[in-house]
Short mmCIF file of C-alpha atoms in Angstrom, two decimals:
data_model
loop_
_atom_site.label_atom_id
_atom_site.label_comp_id
_atom_site.label_asym_id
_atom_site.label_seq_id
_atom_site.Cartn_x
_atom_site.Cartn_y
_atom_site.Cartn_z
CA MET A 1 1.06 -16.82 9.60
CA THR A 2 -0.16 -20.30 8.78
CA ASP A 3 0.16 -21.24 5.13
CA ASP A 4 -2.42 -23.20 3.13
CA ARG A 5 -0.58 -26.48 3.54
CA GLY A 6 -0.74 -26.08 7.30
CA ARG A 7 -4.48 -25.56 7.17
CA TRP A 8 -5.08 -28.71 5.12
CA GLY A 9 -2.57 -30.63 7.23
CA ALA A 10 -4.49 -29.85 10.43
CA VAL A 11 -7.06 -32.49 9.47
CA THR A 12 -4.46 -35.29 9.54
CA ARG A 13 -2.88 -34.36 12.88
CA PRO A 14 -3.29 -36.90 15.71
CA GLY A 15 -4.94 -34.40 18.04
CA PHE A 16 -7.41 -33.11 15.48
CA LEU A 17 -10.54 -34.63 17.09
CA ARG A 18 -9.52 -33.44 20.56
CA SER A 19 -8.96 -29.88 19.39
CA ALA A 20 -11.45 -27.12 18.72
CA ALA A 21 -10.85 -27.39 14.96
CA PRO A 22 -13.94 -29.54 14.16
CA TRP A 23 -16.22 -27.20 16.11
CA ARG A 24 -14.64 -24.17 14.48
CA ALA A 25 -15.18 -25.75 11.05
CA ALA A 26 -18.83 -26.50 11.78
CA GLY A 27 -19.40 -23.00 13.16
CA TYR A 28 -17.65 -21.49 10.16
CA LEU A 29 -19.86 -23.37 7.70
CA LEU A 30 -22.98 -22.44 9.67
CA ALA A 31 -21.98 -18.77 9.64
CA THR A 32 -21.14 -18.74 5.93
CA GLY A 33 -24.31 -20.69 5.10
CA LEU A 34 -26.55 -18.33 7.05
CA THR A 35 -24.73 -15.33 5.55
CA GLY A 36 -25.31 -16.67 2.04
CA LEU A 37 -28.94 -17.43 2.81
CA LEU A 38 -29.59 -13.90 4.09
CA LEU A 39 -27.68 -12.45 1.16
CA CYS A 40 -29.67 -14.50 -1.33
CA ALA A 41 -32.94 -13.43 0.28
CA GLY A 42 -31.84 -9.80 0.30
CA LEU A 43 -30.84 -9.85 -3.36
CA LEU A 44 -34.07 -11.52 -4.38
CA VAL A 45 -36.11 -8.98 -2.44
CA SER A 46 -34.11 -6.17 -4.04
CA VAL A 47 -34.75 -7.56 -7.49
CA ALA A 48 -38.46 -7.94 -6.70
CA ALA A 49 -38.55 -4.34 -5.51
CA GLY A 50 -36.93 -3.14 -8.72
CA GLY A 51 -38.93 0.03 -8.91
CA VAL A 52 -37.78 1.18 -5.47
CA LEU A 53 -34.20 0.14 -6.24
CA ALA A 54 -34.23 2.10 -9.50
CA ALA A 55 -35.45 5.16 -7.61
CA LEU A 56 -32.60 4.84 -5.15
CA LEU A 57 -30.05 4.50 -7.94
CA VAL A 58 -30.95 7.59 -9.92
CA GLY A 59 -28.02 8.50 -12.15
CA LEU A 60 -25.92 5.45 -11.19
CA PRO A 61 -25.44 2.35 -13.34
CA LEU A 62 -26.92 -0.70 -11.70
CA LEU A 63 -23.71 -2.71 -12.04
CA ALA A 64 -21.64 0.05 -10.48
CA ALA A 65 -24.00 0.18 -7.51
CA LEU A 66 -23.99 -3.60 -7.12
CA ALA A 67 -20.20 -3.57 -7.12
CA LEU A 68 -20.28 -1.86 -3.74
CA VAL A 69 -22.39 -4.70 -2.31
CA GLY A 70 -19.38 -6.98 -2.50
CA LEU A 71 -17.24 -4.78 -0.25
CA PRO A 72 -18.97 -5.46 3.11
CA VAL A 73 -19.64 -9.08 2.15
CA ALA A 74 -15.95 -9.62 1.36
CA ALA A 75 -14.88 -7.90 4.58
CA TRP A 76 -17.19 -10.22 6.57
CA GLU A 77 -15.90 -13.30 4.74
CA ARG A 78 -12.30 -12.35 5.47
CA ARG A 79 -13.19 -11.97 9.15
CA LEU A 80 -14.88 -15.37 9.21
CA ALA A 81 -11.84 -16.99 7.58
CA ARG A 82 -9.68 -15.56 10.33
CA PHE A 83 -12.03 -17.11 12.92
CA LEU A 84 -11.50 -20.50 11.31
CA HIS A 85 -7.69 -20.59 11.29
CA GLY A 86 -6.55 -17.50 13.17
CA ALA A 87 -4.54 -16.24 10.18
CA PRO A 88 -5.94 -13.00 8.74
CA VAL A 89 -6.77 -12.65 5.06
CA PRO A 90 -5.08 -9.39 3.93
CA ASP A 91 -7.31 -6.67 2.54
CA PRO A 92 -6.44 -6.24 -1.16
CA HIS A 93 -7.72 -2.66 -1.38
CA ARG A 94 -5.37 0.33 -1.46
CA VAL A 95 -5.82 3.50 0.56
CA PRO A 96 -6.84 6.47 -1.62
CA ASP A 97 -4.21 9.13 -2.16
CA ARG A 98 -6.76 11.84 -1.42
CA PRO A 99 -9.47 12.09 1.23
CA GLY A 100 -13.13 12.21 0.32
CA LEU A 101 -15.86 9.95 -1.02
CA ALA A 102 -15.18 10.74 -4.68
CA ALA A 103 -11.54 9.65 -4.47
CA TRP A 104 -12.55 6.49 -2.59
CA LEU A 105 -15.19 5.54 -5.17
CA ARG A 106 -12.89 6.28 -8.09
CA LEU A 107 -10.19 4.02 -6.66
CA ARG A 108 -12.59 1.20 -5.78
CA TYR A 109 -14.12 1.06 -9.26
CA ARG A 110 -10.65 0.86 -10.81
CA GLU A 111 -9.45 -2.00 -8.62
CA ARG A 112 -9.78 -5.59 -9.80
CA ALA A 113 -10.39 -6.69 -6.24
CA THR A 114 -13.75 -4.86 -6.21
CA TRP A 115 -15.04 -6.86 -9.15
CA ARG A 116 -13.64 -10.12 -7.77
CA GLU A 117 -15.57 -9.42 -4.57
CA LEU A 118 -18.75 -8.82 -6.56
CA GLY A 119 -18.33 -12.17 -8.32
CA PHE A 120 -17.71 -13.93 -5.01
CA THR A 121 -20.82 -12.32 -3.55
CA ALA A 122 -22.93 -13.78 -6.35
CA LEU A 123 -21.23 -17.16 -5.87
CA ALA A 124 -21.88 -17.15 -2.12
CA ALA A 125 -25.49 -16.01 -2.52
CA PHE A 126 -26.60 -18.53 -5.13
CA VAL A 127 -24.18 -21.48 -5.08
CA LEU A 128 -22.15 -21.95 -1.90
CA TRP A 129 -24.59 -21.44 0.95
CA PRO A 130 -26.79 -24.54 0.34
CA LEU A 131 -23.71 -26.77 0.42
CA ASP A 132 -22.36 -25.05 3.55
CA LEU A 133 -25.62 -25.38 5.44
CA ALA A 134 -26.27 -28.95 4.27
CA VAL A 135 -22.88 -30.23 5.40
CA ALA A 136 -22.91 -28.35 8.71
CA VAL A 137 -26.47 -29.32 9.61
CA CYS A 138 -25.97 -32.97 8.65
CA ALA A 139 -22.72 -33.18 10.62
CA LEU A 140 -24.47 -31.87 13.73
CA ALA A 141 -27.99 -33.22 13.32
CA VAL A 142 -27.42 -36.85 12.24
CA PRO A 143 -25.22 -37.81 15.24
CA GLY A 144 -27.61 -35.83 17.44
CA TYR A 145 -30.58 -37.83 16.21
CA LEU A 146 -28.80 -41.09 16.94
CA LEU A 147 -27.58 -40.00 20.34
CA ALA A 148 -31.12 -38.94 21.28
CA ALA A 149 -32.03 -42.64 21.58
CA LEU A 150 -29.73 -43.12 24.59
CA PRO A 151 -32.29 -41.95 27.19
CA LEU A 152 -34.21 -45.22 26.48
CA LEU A 153 -31.51 -47.04 28.42
CA LEU A 154 -32.75 -45.31 31.55
CA LEU A 155 -36.48 -45.75 30.89
CA ASP A 156 -36.60 -49.53 31.36
CA GLY A 157 -38.05 -50.54 27.97
CA GLU A 158 -40.52 -47.73 27.50
CA GLN A 159 -41.06 -46.37 24.00
CA VAL A 160 -38.98 -43.31 23.15
CA ASN A 161 -39.87 -40.96 20.29
CA VAL A 162 -36.48 -39.96 18.92
CA LEU A 163 -37.09 -36.34 17.91
CA LYS A 164 -40.25 -37.49 16.06
CA VAL A 165 -38.13 -39.22 13.40
CA TRP A 166 -38.44 -42.83 14.48
CA GLN A 167 -39.55 -44.78 17.54
CA VAL A 168 -37.30 -47.08 19.55
CA HIS A 169 -38.79 -49.78 21.82
CA SER A 170 -35.69 -51.73 22.84
CA PRO A 171 -32.83 -50.60 25.07
CA TRP A 172 -30.55 -52.71 22.91
CA ALA A 173 -31.62 -50.77 19.81
CA ALA A 174 -31.20 -47.51 21.72
CA GLY A 175 -27.68 -48.53 22.68
CA LEU A 176 -26.81 -49.42 19.08
CA PHE A 177 -28.18 -46.11 17.85
CA GLY A 178 -26.22 -44.24 20.50
CA LEU A 179 -22.99 -46.06 19.66
CA ALA A 180 -23.59 -45.32 15.97
CA GLY A 181 -23.99 -41.62 16.85
CA LEU A 182 -20.79 -41.67 18.90
CA ALA A 183 -18.89 -43.30 16.02
CA LEU A 184 -20.40 -41.12 13.33
CA ALA A 185 -19.70 -37.78 15.04
CA PRO A 186 -15.88 -37.98 14.74
CA LEU A 187 -16.10 -39.45 11.24
CA LEU A 188 -18.20 -36.53 10.01
CA ALA A 189 -15.75 -34.05 11.53
CA TYR A 190 -13.25 -34.77 8.75
CA PRO A 191 -15.42 -33.87 5.73
CA VAL A 192 -16.69 -30.81 7.62
CA ALA A 193 -13.14 -29.64 8.29
CA LEU A 194 -12.06 -30.34 4.70
CA LEU A 195 -14.99 -28.41 3.26
CA ALA A 196 -14.36 -25.52 5.64
CA ALA A 197 -10.67 -25.47 4.65
CA ALA A 198 -11.62 -25.49 0.97
CA ARG A 199 -14.11 -22.68 1.57
CA ALA A 200 -11.49 -20.60 3.40
CA ALA A 201 -8.93 -21.26 0.65
CA LEU A 202 -11.43 -19.98 -1.90
CA VAL A 203 -11.94 -16.84 0.18
CA ARG A 204 -8.19 -16.29 0.42
CA ALA A 205 -7.73 -16.79 -3.33
CA LEU A 206 -10.59 -14.51 -4.43
CA LEU A 207 -10.85 -11.94 -1.65
CA GLY A 208 -7.22 -11.58 -0.64
CA PRO A 209 -4.48 -9.93 -2.66
CA GLY A 210 -3.58 -12.01 -5.71
CA GLY A 211 -0.10 -13.44 -6.10
CA ARG A 212 1.02 -10.82 -8.59
CA GLU A 213 -0.73 -8.00 -6.73
CA HIS A 214 0.77 -9.19 -3.45
CA ARG A 215 4.27 -9.23 -4.92
CA ILE A 216 3.77 -5.79 -6.41
CA GLY A 217 2.55 -4.51 -3.06
CA GLU A 218 5.57 -5.97 -1.30
CA LEU A 219 7.89 -4.41 -3.89
CA VAL A 220 6.23 -1.03 -3.47
CA ARG A 221 6.50 -1.20 0.31
CA SER A 222 10.12 -2.38 0.21
CA ARG A 223 10.97 0.38 -2.25
CA ALA A 224 9.34 2.93 0.04
CA ARG A 225 11.38 1.63 2.97
CA LEU A 226 14.58 1.84 0.91
CA VAL A 227 13.75 5.39 -0.15
CA ASP A 228 13.13 6.41 3.45
CA ALA A 229 16.39 4.79 4.54
CA PHE A 230 18.27 6.48 1.70
CA GLU A 231 16.80 9.88 2.57
CA ALA A 232 17.70 9.45 6.24
CA GLU A 233 21.26 8.43 5.35
CA ARG A 234 21.64 11.34 2.96
CA ARG A 235 20.46 13.79 5.61
CA ARG A 236 22.94 12.28 8.07
CA ILE A 237 25.81 12.72 5.61
CA GLU A 238 24.74 16.30 4.92
CA ARG A 239 24.57 17.04 8.65
CA ASP A 240 27.98 15.49 9.32
CA LEU A 241 29.58 17.46 6.50
CA HIS A 242 27.91 20.68 7.58
CA ASP A 243 28.67 20.37 11.27
CA GLY A 244 32.02 18.55 10.96
CA ALA A 245 34.19 19.00 7.89
CA GLN A 246 32.83 22.43 6.96
CA GLN A 247 33.39 23.88 10.41
CA ARG A 248 36.93 22.53 10.52
CA LEU A 249 37.67 24.06 7.12
CA VAL A 250 36.31 27.40 8.32
CA ALA A 251 38.56 27.21 11.37
CA LEU A 252 41.55 26.26 9.19
CA ARG A 253 40.92 29.19 6.85
CA MET A 254 40.70 31.58 9.81
CA THR A 255 43.95 30.18 11.23
CA LEU A 256 45.71 30.65 7.89
CA GLY A 257 44.36 34.21 7.68
CA LEU A 258 45.77 35.01 11.14
CA ALA A 259 49.09 33.40 10.20
CA ARG A 260 49.29 35.65 7.13
CA LEU A 261 49.03 38.68 9.42
CA ASP A 262 51.98 37.50 11.51
CA ALA A 263 54.21 36.55 8.56
CA PRO A 264 56.61 39.07 6.95
CA PRO A 265 54.65 40.56 4.04
CA ASP A 266 57.48 40.33 1.53
CA GLY A 267 58.80 36.90 2.42
CA PRO A 268 58.17 33.53 0.74
CA LEU A 269 56.17 32.39 3.78
CA ALA A 270 53.52 35.05 3.20
CA ALA A 271 53.07 33.95 -0.41
CA ARG A 272 52.68 30.30 0.62
CA LEU A 273 50.21 31.20 3.36
CA ALA A 274 48.21 33.28 0.90
CA GLU A 275 48.10 30.38 -1.52
CA ALA A 276 47.04 27.97 1.27
CA HIS A 277 44.42 30.46 2.43
CA ARG A 278 43.00 30.74 -1.09
CA GLU A 279 43.03 26.97 -1.58
CA ALA A 280 41.20 26.45 1.70
CA GLY A 281 38.58 28.95 0.55
CA ASP A 282 38.12 27.08 -2.75
CA VAL A 283 37.77 23.74 -0.93
CA LEU A 284 35.25 25.29 1.46
CA ALA A 285 33.19 26.62 -1.48
CA GLU A 286 33.23 23.20 -3.16
CA LEU A 287 32.21 21.53 0.08
CA ARG A 288 29.31 23.93 0.51
CA GLU A 289 28.23 23.22 -3.05
CA LEU A 290 28.45 19.47 -2.33
CA ILE A 291 26.38 19.83 0.84
CA ASN A 292 23.80 21.86 -1.03
CA GLY A 293 23.65 19.17 -3.72
CA ILE A 294 23.11 16.40 -1.17
CA HIS A 295 20.18 18.13 0.51
CA PRO A 296 19.87 21.91 0.69
CA GLN A 297 18.95 23.32 4.06
CA VAL A 298 16.57 25.80 2.45
CA LEU A 299 14.47 22.87 1.19
CA THR A 300 14.04 21.60 4.74
CA ASP A 301 13.42 25.01 6.27
CA ARG A 302 11.42 26.89 3.62
CA GLY A 303 10.02 24.30 1.24
CA LEU A 304 10.08 23.57 -2.47
CA PRO A 305 9.33 27.02 -3.96
CA GLU A 306 12.13 28.77 -2.07
CA ALA A 307 14.59 25.94 -2.74
CA CYS A 308 13.86 26.07 -6.48
CA ALA A 309 14.19 29.86 -6.44
CA ASP A 310 17.61 29.47 -4.82
CA ALA A 311 18.62 26.93 -7.48
CA ALA A 312 17.42 29.31 -10.20
CA ASP A 313 19.52 32.13 -8.74
CA ARG A 314 22.61 29.92 -8.98
CA SER A 315 21.85 28.75 -12.53
CA PRO A 316 24.24 29.98 -15.27
CA VAL A 317 21.21 30.51 -17.53
CA PRO A 318 18.80 33.19 -16.21
CA ALA A 319 15.77 31.40 -14.74
CA THR A 320 12.50 32.54 -13.20
CA THR A 321 10.29 30.45 -10.93
CA ARG A 322 6.54 30.52 -10.34
CA PHE A 323 4.93 28.21 -7.81
CA ALA A 324 1.34 27.88 -6.59
CA LEU A 325 1.17 25.31 -3.80
CA PRO A 326 -1.50 25.13 -1.08
CA ALA A 327 0.93 24.05 1.65
CA ARG A 328 4.10 22.08 2.31
CA LEU A 329 4.27 18.73 0.56
CA PRO A 330 5.69 15.43 1.90
CA ALA A 331 9.48 15.50 2.24
CA PRO A 332 10.14 12.79 -0.42
CA VAL A 333 7.96 14.67 -2.91
CA GLU A 334 9.70 17.98 -2.23
CA SER A 335 13.09 16.32 -2.54
CA ALA A 336 12.18 14.63 -5.84
CA GLY A 337 10.72 17.86 -7.23
CA TYR A 338 13.76 19.88 -6.22
CA PHE A 339 16.28 17.52 -7.77
CA ALA A 340 14.15 17.32 -10.91
CA VAL A 341 14.42 21.10 -11.21
CA THR A 342 18.16 21.18 -10.52
CA GLU A 343 18.83 18.38 -13.01
CA ALA A 344 16.74 20.13 -15.65
CA LEU A 345 18.54 23.44 -15.03
CA ALA A 346 21.91 21.67 -15.27
CA ASN A 347 20.89 20.14 -18.62
CA VAL A 348 19.80 23.57 -19.86
CA ALA A 349 23.19 25.05 -18.97
CA LYS A 350 25.19 22.17 -20.52
CA HIS A 351 23.29 21.24 -23.66
CA SER A 352 20.55 23.65 -24.71
CA GLY A 353 22.27 26.92 -25.57
CA ALA A 354 19.24 28.70 -24.10
CA SER A 355 19.13 32.30 -22.96
CA THR A 356 16.19 32.03 -20.52
CA THR A 357 14.47 29.33 -18.49
CA THR A 358 11.17 29.25 -16.61
CA VAL A 359 10.15 26.92 -13.81
CA ASP A 360 6.39 26.58 -13.20
CA GLY A 361 5.06 24.50 -10.31
CA ARG A 362 1.49 23.89 -9.16
CA TRP A 363 -0.60 21.42 -7.21
CA ALA A 364 -4.02 20.36 -8.45
CA ARG A 365 -6.20 17.24 -8.22
CA GLY A 366 -3.78 15.41 -5.98
CA ARG A 367 -0.70 15.90 -8.19
CA LEU A 368 2.33 18.15 -8.08
CA THR A 369 3.24 19.31 -11.60
CA ILE A 370 6.52 21.06 -12.40
CA GLU A 371 7.48 22.26 -15.87
CA VAL A 372 10.96 23.52 -16.78
CA THR A 373 10.95 25.27 -20.16
CA ASP A 374 13.89 26.81 -22.02
CA ASP A 375 14.27 28.58 -25.37
CA GLY A 376 17.26 26.55 -26.49
CA ARG A 377 17.94 24.51 -29.61
CA GLY A 378 15.88 21.49 -28.50
CA GLY A 379 16.53 17.92 -29.55
CA ALA A 380 16.96 16.56 -26.01
CA ASP A 381 17.38 12.76 -26.08
CA PRO A 382 17.39 10.67 -22.87
CA GLY A 383 19.59 8.11 -24.64
CA ARG A 384 22.46 10.55 -25.02
CA GLY A 385 23.29 10.67 -21.34
CA THR A 386 21.71 14.04 -20.50
CA GLY A 387 20.58 12.87 -17.07
CA LEU A 388 16.95 12.42 -18.10
CA THR A 389 17.07 8.65 -17.61
CA GLY A 390 18.23 9.04 -14.02
CA LEU A 391 15.60 11.71 -13.50
CA ALA A 392 12.89 9.31 -14.74
CA ASP A 393 14.15 6.67 -12.29
CA ARG A 394 13.97 9.20 -9.45
CA MET A 395 10.39 10.03 -10.39
CA ALA A 396 9.43 6.35 -10.44
CA VAL A 397 10.51 6.02 -6.81
CA VAL A 398 7.74 8.44 -5.75
CA HIS A 399 5.23 7.06 -8.31
CA GLY A 400 5.77 10.10 -10.52
CA THR A 401 6.12 10.45 -14.27
CA LEU A 402 8.52 12.36 -16.51
CA THR A 403 7.70 13.65 -19.99
CA VAL A 404 10.03 15.57 -22.28
CA SER A 405 8.98 17.69 -25.26
CA SER A 406 12.03 18.83 -27.23
CA PRO A 407 11.52 19.23 -30.96
CA PRO A 408 14.55 20.30 -33.03
CA GLY A 409 14.86 24.06 -32.78
CA GLY A 410 13.14 24.14 -29.38
CA PRO A 411 11.66 24.96 -27.07
CA THR A 412 12.31 22.14 -24.59
CA THR A 413 9.85 21.39 -21.78
CA VAL A 414 10.60 18.89 -19.03
CA ARG A 415 7.44 18.01 -17.11
CA VAL A 416 7.24 15.95 -13.93
CA GLU A 417 4.03 14.87 -12.17
CA ILE A 418 4.02 13.38 -8.68
CA PRO A 419 0.87 12.23 -6.82
CA CYS A 420 0.81 13.65 -3.32
CA THR A 421 -1.27 15.27 -0.60
CA PRO A 422 -0.24 18.51 1.18
CA THR A 423 0.92 17.91 4.72
CA GLY A 424 0.07 21.26 6.28
CA THR A 425 -1.85 24.48 5.92
CA GLY A 426 -0.80 27.82 4.63
CA ALA A 427 0.01 28.64 1.03
CA ARG A 428 3.56 28.50 -0.21
CA ARG A 429 4.38 30.52 -3.32
#
């Protein structure tokens, strides 16, 4: 992409006049000037027809309705700026998390870019277009008027009416006027190009993503790429452990079991084989627990409710789970929700002294909400190293939030909320 310095620097390049840049600049200013003129006329007509406009906007604030006017105008301006320099102006608007007109409108009214576009629309309709049209028309018309005197050179002294602006009787005067037009045309190309570049820079500054917004967007996208890469690497490690080391340990344990059958039952060899066989079994159980902690297969195959139910069954503190989900959720959301539940259950077992735990999960209004509640002593503090800080960081990766309610004496409720959209059909409970 061409940066702003490159656009301004194009005017000073040796081949500027031989390139299409001056014509592009003039065409750009004509297009923006005509757009502003039509927009100004349309807004004035709308204001004059206020009664009809009010009838069309029943129940909607006038300002809120006008805010939507800036959206197509800004999209057109961004397209025109791309015509001028070939570099696109990025769209600053985000894609709604949920489908539907209501979600789209809610997001647009909350974005600063929508209101910047409304302000630019007013600026283009009432301030910019006269300057754009004046410069473009003068740059094209004045040299054209002067060059229109050249036909007198071929008419052998006859009077020529130069576009009804002035009359030329002398071929010498016609030649001077023509030369002046030829000299003035390239000179006027520079201010036209500079104004067009300034106009496009204004469009990029007001209608593109702002510096801070652009950096935030890049950070969000880079974080999403890192999360995806981390999830893929974690799944690879889990698969390698499951299909490699675990299978070899199973084979080793079977071999030790067969060796125990062949060894004398009362000898020292049998005792050592029995100990090795038991140790291999313990290592295999730890490896299976490690694989399950990296990424449980039940989460991939059955989804979040079944994975949380499996984690509840393995919890030292009796736990019950209740989920009401419309369908499977995106894999990162399911993974984050599952590890939030397992971390909360681990904290209950280590710190709470609770006798029962409940896990409630539901999806509503574009958000997955999971609450883990125990009847323990309460007083959970993220600053004491209970894993809640790491859990909050994990939630931030998927744009989720973590809240903890743990008064002294209990109960303790850990609540996570993650924005998401179901990826399939069929209820999962």
